PDB file of C-alpha atoms in Angstrom:
ATOM      1  CA  MET A   1      86.412  68.057 134.582  1.00 85.00           C
ATOM      2  CA  LYS A   2      82.677  67.957 133.903  1.00 91.00           C
ATOM      3  CA  LYS A   3      81.126  69.515 130.804  1.00 94.00           C
ATOM      4  CA  THR A   4      77.484  70.565 130.895  1.00 92.00           C
ATOM      5  CA  THR A   5      75.355  72.454 128.414  1.00 95.00           C
ATOM      6  CA  GLY A   6      72.350  74.630 129.024  1.00 94.00           C
ATOM      7  CA  VAL A   7      69.950  76.962 127.254  1.00 95.00           C
ATOM      8  CA  ILE A   8      68.171  80.088 128.425  1.00 94.00           C
ATOM      9  CA  LYS A   9      65.247  81.845 126.773  1.00 95.00           C
ATOM     10  CA  GLY A  10      66.871  85.030 125.633  1.00 94.00           C
ATOM     11  CA  TYR A  11      65.775  88.258 124.017  1.00 95.00           C
ATOM     12  CA  GLY A  12      62.673  87.686 121.897  1.00 93.00           C
ATOM     13  CA  GLU A  13      62.299  84.242 123.487  1.00 95.00           C
ATOM     14  CA  ILE A  14      65.138  82.954 121.280  1.00 95.00           C
ATOM     15  CA  ASP A  15      67.250  80.122 122.719  1.00 95.00           C
ATOM     16  CA  VAL A  16      70.761  81.064 123.827  1.00 96.00           C
ATOM     17  CA  PRO A  17      73.042  78.080 124.526  1.00 96.00           C
ATOM     18  CA  TYR A  18      75.951  77.999 126.931  1.00 97.00           C
ATOM     19  CA  THR A  19      78.578  75.478 128.006  1.00 97.00           C
ATOM     20  CA  ARG A  20      80.058  75.138 131.465  1.00 96.00           C
ATOM     21  CA  LEU A  21      83.350  73.359 132.124  1.00 96.00           C
ATOM     22  CA  SER A  22      83.376  72.535 135.822  1.00 92.00           C
ATOM     23  CA  GLN A  23      86.269  71.555 138.086  1.00 90.00           C
ATOM     24  CA  GLY A  24      83.947  70.526 140.910  1.00 84.00           C
ATOM     25  CA  GLU A  25      83.182  72.014 144.308  1.00 84.00           C
ATOM     26  CA  ASN A  26      86.700  73.314 144.854  1.00 86.00           C
ATOM     27  CA  ALA A  27      86.981  75.537 141.788  1.00 91.00           C
ATOM     28  CA  GLU A  28      89.273  78.519 142.324  1.00 92.00           C
ATOM     29  CA  GLY A  29      86.842  80.771 140.451  1.00 96.00           C
ATOM     30  CA  ILE A  30      85.028  81.099 137.156  1.00 97.00           C
ATOM     31  CA  ALA A  31      86.053  82.595 133.822  1.00 98.00           C
ATOM     32  CA  ILE A  32      83.181  83.758 131.626  1.00 98.00           C
ATOM     33  CA  LEU A  33      83.995  83.971 127.913  1.00 98.00           C
ATOM     34  CA  LEU A  34      82.030  86.279 125.619  1.00 98.00           C
ATOM     35  CA  PRO A  35      82.915  85.669 121.951  1.00 98.00           C
ATOM     36  CA  GLY A  36      82.696  87.988 118.965  1.00 96.00           C
ATOM     37  CA  LEU A  37      80.072  87.844 116.236  1.00 92.00           C
ATOM     38  CA  GLY A  38      82.140  85.578 114.021  1.00 88.00           C
ATOM     39  CA  TYR A  39      84.869  84.732 116.515  1.00 95.00           C
ATOM     40  CA  THR A  40      83.733  81.736 118.547  1.00 95.00           C
ATOM     41  CA  VAL A  41      85.166  80.184 121.695  1.00 96.00           C
ATOM     42  CA  GLN A  42      86.927  77.663 119.426  1.00 96.00           C
ATOM     43  CA  ALA A  43      89.002  80.454 117.820  1.00 97.00           C
ATOM     44  CA  PRO A  44      92.601  80.775 119.069  1.00 97.00           C
ATOM     45  CA  LEU A  45      92.414  83.661 121.546  1.00 97.00           C
ATOM     46  CA  LEU A  46      89.418  82.219 123.400  1.00 98.00           C
ATOM     47  CA  HIS A  47      90.437  78.567 123.009  1.00 98.00           C
ATOM     48  CA  TYR A  48      93.804  79.238 124.629  1.00 98.00           C
ATOM     49  CA  SER A  49      92.279  81.520 127.257  1.00 98.00           C
ATOM     50  CA  THR A  50      90.006  78.611 128.185  1.00 98.00           C
ATOM     51  CA  GLY A  51      93.095  76.445 128.665  1.00 97.00           C
ATOM     52  CA  ILE A  52      94.788  79.042 130.850  1.00 97.00           C
ATOM     53  CA  TYR A  53      91.801  79.200 133.193  1.00 98.00           C
ATOM     54  CA  LEU A  54      91.249  75.450 133.337  1.00 97.00           C
ATOM     55  CA  GLU A  55      94.919  74.982 134.219  1.00 96.00           C
ATOM     56  CA  LYS A  56      94.453  77.629 136.916  1.00 96.00           C
ATOM     57  CA  GLY A  57      91.650  75.548 138.490  1.00 96.00           C
ATOM     58  CA  PHE A  58      88.778  77.771 137.356  1.00 97.00           C
ATOM     59  CA  ASP A  59      85.435  76.716 135.966  1.00 97.00           C
ATOM     60  CA  VAL A  60      84.867  78.156 132.488  1.00 98.00           C
ATOM     61  CA  LEU A  61      81.564  79.391 131.072  1.00 98.00           C
ATOM     62  CA  HIS A  62      81.184  79.786 127.308  1.00 98.00           C
ATOM     63  CA  VAL A  63      78.211  81.941 126.291  1.00 98.00           C
ATOM     64  CA  ASN A  64      77.490  80.641 122.787  1.00 97.00           C
ATOM     65  CA  TYR A  65      75.198  83.274 121.300  1.00 96.00           C
ATOM     66  CA  GLN A  66      74.590  83.134 117.537  1.00 93.00           C
ATOM     67  CA  TYR A  67      73.403  86.542 116.354  1.00 95.00           C
ATOM     68  CA  THR A  68      74.198  85.817 112.704  1.00 90.00           C
ATOM     69  CA  GLY A  69      71.556  83.058 112.589  1.00 87.00           C
ATOM     70  CA  ALA A  70      68.160  83.125 110.900  1.00 90.00           C
ATOM     71  CA  ASP A  71      66.350  83.985 114.150  1.00 92.00           C
ATOM     72  CA  TYR A  72      67.945  87.430 114.099  1.00 94.00           C
ATOM     73  CA  GLU A  73      67.565  88.331 110.415  1.00 91.00           C
ATOM     74  CA  ARG A  74      64.743  90.780 111.150  1.00 93.00           C
ATOM     75  CA  PHE A  75      66.679  92.510 113.944  1.00 95.00           C
ATOM     76  CA  SER A  76      68.175  95.968 113.542  1.00 95.00           C
ATOM     77  CA  VAL A  77      71.773  96.567 114.640  1.00 94.00           C
ATOM     78  CA  GLU A  78      70.456  98.227 117.799  1.00 95.00           C
ATOM     79  CA  GLU A  79      68.212  95.247 118.582  1.00 96.00           C
ATOM     80  CA  VAL A  80      71.115  92.814 118.212  1.00 96.00           C
ATOM     81  CA  ASP A  81      73.115  94.952 120.650  1.00 96.00           C
ATOM     82  CA  ASP A  82      70.193  94.900 123.082  1.00 97.00           C
ATOM     83  CA  ALA A  83      69.828  91.133 122.649  1.00 97.00           C
ATOM     84  CA  LEU A  84      73.510  90.582 123.436  1.00 97.00           C
ATOM     85  CA  LYS A  85      73.407  92.586 126.674  1.00 97.00           C
ATOM     86  CA  HIS A  86      70.113  91.013 127.749  1.00 98.00           C
ATOM     87  CA  ASP A  87      71.220  87.463 126.978  1.00 97.00           C
ATOM     88  CA  VAL A  88      74.637  87.665 128.633  1.00 98.00           C
ATOM     89  CA  ASN A  89      73.001  89.124 131.730  1.00 97.00           C
ATOM     90  CA  LYS A  90      70.505  86.236 131.897  1.00 97.00           C
ATOM     91  CA  VAL A  91      73.135  83.517 131.358  1.00 96.00           C
ATOM     92  CA  ILE A  92      75.345  84.950 134.094  1.00 96.00           C
ATOM     93  CA  ASP A  93      72.322  85.105 136.410  1.00 95.00           C
ATOM     94  CA  GLU A  94      71.512  81.480 135.610  1.00 93.00           C
ATOM     95  CA  VAL A  95      75.009  80.172 136.268  1.00 91.00           C
ATOM     96  CA  LEU A  96      75.877  82.245 139.323  1.00 91.00           C
ATOM     97  CA  GLN A  97      72.597  81.710 141.162  1.00 89.00           C
ATOM     98  CA  ASP A  98      73.614  78.254 142.399  1.00 81.00           C
ATOM     99  CA  HIS A  99      77.316  78.814 143.068  1.00 84.00           C
ATOM    100  CA  THR A 100      79.355  81.514 144.796  1.00 88.00           C
ATOM    101  CA  TYR A 101      82.835  81.837 143.323  1.00 94.00           C
ATOM    102  CA  PRO A 102      85.748  83.471 145.151  1.00 94.00           C
ATOM    103  CA  HIS A 103      87.025  84.934 141.885  1.00 96.00           C
ATOM    104  CA  ILE A 104      85.206  85.932 138.676  1.00 97.00           C
ATOM    105  CA  HIS A 105      87.037  86.842 135.485  1.00 98.00           C
ATOM    106  CA  ILE A 106      85.318  87.822 132.230  1.00 98.00           C
ATOM    107  CA  VAL A 107      87.084  87.591 128.869  1.00 98.00           C
ATOM    108  CA  ALA A 108      85.321  89.379 126.006  1.00 98.00           C
ATOM    109  CA  LYS A 109      86.312  89.544 122.338  1.00 98.00           C
ATOM    110  CA  SER A 110      85.193  92.337 120.000  1.00 98.00           C
ATOM    111  CA  PHE A 111      81.356  92.397 119.909  1.00 97.00           C
ATOM    112  CA  GLY A 112      81.358  90.676 123.293  1.00 98.00           C
ATOM    113  CA  THR A 113      82.957  93.769 124.843  1.00 98.00           C
ATOM    114  CA  LEU A 114      79.593  95.526 124.453  1.00 97.00           C
ATOM    115  CA  ALA A 115      78.120  93.073 126.977  1.00 98.00           C
ATOM    116  CA  LEU A 116      81.202  93.391 129.180  1.00 98.00           C
ATOM    117  CA  GLY A 117      80.669  97.136 129.343  1.00 97.00           C
ATOM    118  CA  ALA A 118      77.067  96.603 130.408  1.00 97.00           C
ATOM    119  CA  GLU A 119      78.085  94.073 133.063  1.00 97.00           C
ATOM    120  CA  SER A 120      80.611  96.483 134.578  1.00 95.00           C
ATOM    121  CA  ALA A 121      77.743  98.112 136.478  1.00 93.00           C
ATOM    122  CA  ARG A 122      76.612  94.839 138.088  1.00 93.00           C
ATOM    123  CA  GLU A 123      77.084  95.077 141.848  1.00 92.00           C
ATOM    124  CA  SER A 124      78.278  91.498 142.231  1.00 91.00           C
ATOM    125  CA  LEU A 125      81.046  92.038 139.639  1.00 95.00           C
ATOM    126  CA  GLN A 126      82.767  95.043 141.171  1.00 95.00           C
ATOM    127  CA  GLU A 127      85.649  92.828 142.361  1.00 96.00           C
ATOM    128  CA  ALA A 128      85.819  90.853 139.106  1.00 97.00           C
ATOM    129  CA  LYS A 129      88.640  91.040 136.583  1.00 98.00           C
ATOM    130  CA  PHE A 130      87.823  92.064 133.007  1.00 98.00           C
ATOM    131  CA  ILE A 131      89.803  91.238 129.870  1.00 98.00           C
ATOM    132  CA  TRP A 132      88.941  93.391 126.855  1.00 98.00           C
ATOM    133  CA  LEU A 133      90.246  91.704 123.690  1.00 98.00           C
ATOM    134  CA  THR A 134      90.042  93.972 120.622  1.00 98.00           C
ATOM    135  CA  PRO A 135      87.337  96.206 122.140  1.00 98.00           C
ATOM    136  CA  LEU A 136      85.248  98.292 119.751  1.00 97.00           C
ATOM    137  CA  LEU A 137      86.866 101.555 120.806  1.00 97.00           C
ATOM    138  CA  LYS A 138      84.994 103.651 118.250  1.00 96.00           C
ATOM    139  CA  GLU A 139      81.701 102.760 119.952  1.00 96.00           C
ATOM    140  CA  ASP A 140      80.984 105.456 122.537  1.00 97.00           C
ATOM    141  CA  GLU A 141      79.264 103.054 124.925  1.00 96.00           C
ATOM    142  CA  ILE A 142      82.210 100.668 125.065  1.00 97.00           C
ATOM    143  CA  PHE A 143      84.851 103.380 125.289  1.00 98.00           C
ATOM    144  CA  GLN A 144      83.029 105.113 128.141  1.00 97.00           C
ATOM    145  CA  ALA A 145      82.526 101.819 130.007  1.00 97.00           C
ATOM    146  CA  MET A 146      86.260 101.093 129.796  1.00 97.00           C
ATOM    147  CA  LEU A 147      87.155 104.599 130.890  1.00 97.00           C
ATOM    148  CA  ASP A 148      84.793 104.442 133.891  1.00 95.00           C
ATOM    149  CA  SER A 149      85.269 100.789 134.873  1.00 95.00           C
ATOM    150  CA  LYS A 150      86.257 100.233 138.496  1.00 95.00           C
ATOM    151  CA  GLN A 151      87.217  96.611 137.882  1.00 97.00           C
ATOM    152  CA  GLU A 152      90.826  95.586 137.427  1.00 97.00           C
ATOM    153  CA  GLY A 153      91.077  95.309 133.657  1.00 98.00           C
ATOM    154  CA  LEU A 154      93.317  94.282 130.795  1.00 98.00           C
ATOM    155  CA  CYS A 155      92.936  95.682 127.270  1.00 98.00           C
ATOM    156  CA  ILE A 156      94.727  94.201 124.246  1.00 98.00           C
ATOM    157  CA  ILE A 157      94.274  95.608 120.742  1.00 98.00           C
ATOM    158  CA  GLY A 158      96.289  95.872 117.519  1.00 98.00           C
ATOM    159  CA  ASP A 159      97.224  99.066 115.700  1.00 97.00           C
ATOM    160  CA  GLY A 160      96.003  97.475 112.452  1.00 97.00           C
ATOM    161  CA  ASP A 161      92.540  96.798 113.874  1.00 97.00           C
ATOM    162  CA  ARG A 162      89.788  98.761 112.112  1.00 96.00           C
ATOM    163  CA  HIS A 163      88.214  99.374 115.528  1.00 97.00           C
ATOM    164  CA  TYR A 164      91.403 100.885 116.964  1.00 98.00           C
ATOM    165  CA  ASP A 165      91.330 104.602 117.738  1.00 97.00           C
ATOM    166  CA  GLU A 166      94.676 106.089 118.721  1.00 97.00           C
ATOM    167  CA  GLY A 167      93.196 109.071 120.588  1.00 97.00           C
ATOM    168  CA  ARG A 168      90.772 106.997 122.592  1.00 98.00           C
ATOM    169  CA  PHE A 169      93.411 104.367 123.343  1.00 97.00           C
ATOM    170  CA  LYS A 170      95.644 107.049 124.854  1.00 97.00           C
ATOM    171  CA  GLU A 171      92.708 108.379 126.879  1.00 97.00           C
ATOM    172  CA  LEU A 172      92.251 104.956 128.472  1.00 97.00           C
ATOM    173  CA  LYS A 173      95.537 105.515 130.309  1.00 95.00           C
ATOM    174  CA  ALA A 174      93.546 107.825 132.585  1.00 96.00           C
ATOM    175  CA  ASN A 175      91.942 104.744 134.169  1.00 97.00           C
ATOM    176  CA  PRO A 176      94.496 103.472 136.717  1.00 96.00           C
ATOM    177  CA  ARG A 177      92.647 100.145 137.015  1.00 97.00           C
ATOM    178  CA  LEU A 178      93.156  99.335 133.323  1.00 98.00           C
ATOM    179  CA  GLU A 179      96.329  97.726 131.956  1.00 98.00           C
ATOM    180  CA  ILE A 180      96.581  98.403 128.224  1.00 98.00           C
ATOM    181  CA  HIS A 181      98.652  96.754 125.494  1.00 98.00           C
ATOM    182  CA  LEU A 182      98.955  97.869 121.870  1.00 98.00           C
ATOM    183  CA  ILE A 183     100.240  95.102 119.591  1.00 98.00           C
ATOM    184  CA  LYS A 184     102.019  96.418 116.522  1.00 97.00           C
ATOM    185  CA  GLY A 185     101.129  95.223 113.031  1.00 97.00           C
ATOM    186  CA  VAL A 186      98.159  92.998 113.868  1.00 98.00           C
ATOM    187  CA  ASN A 187      94.551  93.020 112.715  1.00 97.00           C
ATOM    188  CA  HIS A 188      91.213  92.560 114.488  1.00 97.00           C
ATOM    189  CA  SER A 189      92.031  88.899 115.175  1.00 97.00           C
ATOM    190  CA  LEU A 190      95.352  89.987 116.711  1.00 98.00           C
ATOM    191  CA  GLU A 191      97.088  88.226 113.827  1.00 97.00           C
ATOM    192  CA  HIS A 192      99.568  89.278 111.160  1.00 97.00           C
ATOM    193  CA  ASP A 193      97.801  89.027 107.797  1.00 92.00           C
ATOM    194  CA  PHE A 194      98.748  85.744 106.082  1.00 89.00           C
ATOM    195  CA  ASN A 195     101.890  85.337 108.202  1.00 94.00           C
ATOM    196  CA  VAL A 196     101.214  82.258 110.268  1.00 96.00           C
ATOM    197  CA  LEU A 197     104.462  82.019 112.238  1.00 97.00           C
ATOM    198  CA  ASP A 198     104.405  85.680 113.273  1.00 96.00           C
ATOM    199  CA  SER A 199     100.752  85.268 114.287  1.00 97.00           C
ATOM    200  CA  ILE A 200     101.595  82.249 116.436  1.00 97.00           C
ATOM    201  CA  SER A 201     104.427  84.161 118.125  1.00 97.00           C
ATOM    202  CA  THR A 202     102.101  87.091 118.818  1.00 97.00           C
ATOM    203  CA  HIS A 203      99.412  84.801 120.230  1.00 97.00           C
ATOM    204  CA  LYS A 204     102.011  83.271 122.554  1.00 97.00           C
ATOM    205  CA  GLU A 205     102.934  86.779 123.734  1.00 97.00           C
ATOM    206  CA  ILE A 206      99.251  87.638 124.311  1.00 98.00           C
ATOM    207  CA  MET A 207      98.584  84.434 126.236  1.00 98.00           C
ATOM    208  CA  SER A 208     101.586  85.187 128.454  1.00 98.00           C
ATOM    209  CA  ILE A 209     100.098  88.631 129.212  1.00 98.00           C
ATOM    210  CA  ILE A 210      96.700  87.085 130.015  1.00 98.00           C
ATOM    211  CA  LYS A 211      98.242  84.385 132.198  1.00 97.00           C
ATOM    212  CA  VAL A 212     100.182  86.943 134.269  1.00 97.00           C
ATOM    213  CA  PHE A 213      97.095  89.155 134.608  1.00 97.00           C
ATOM    214  CA  SER A 214      94.921  86.221 135.672  1.00 96.00           C
ATOM    215  CA  GLU A 215      97.333  85.283 138.443  1.00 92.00           C
ATOM    216  CA  ALA A 216      98.055  88.746 139.845  1.00 75.00           C
TER     217      ALA A 216
END
């Protein structure tokens, strides 16, 4: 496996780094990981998702945006949202311009689901698979994107997540392309507060769901 790093000039001409883990010319596909604001690709859900896709023979792209840094202190909430969507779009353009993959999967956590919603309209991603981890269901833009998405999708959220909305979650069942899972008793990190062993068991369950979805 080859690891390469790159940087694009993002929104406001601010550098946005990314990392690509490459299997070589015969990669089965690519998994693009979009982290949360404070939940990086090193955090459990994305770290283990990376492992699942590498084992599957996929390349993996980590988009390592840092919107909590000093460069963004003057930005409004709306500008940070715009920066995220703009930057993810540019990184995907950069990486996909020189390689055609037979399969594209995108895994987004929390804040990253805002960019995933925006990318759902991209023509080249209509056959992609989307994984929505703890989506911000109370945000109209994200909820509507999930409801309207034509891509085969997987949604996993906890009933103890502050971004969970029971009514909207039930409405998502109207999208036949979206497989949804509600995990009982877990927070926004899909963990049981201060209960390490239960959290590990739940993460194992979630990774099993992701692995099955990725192979279907």
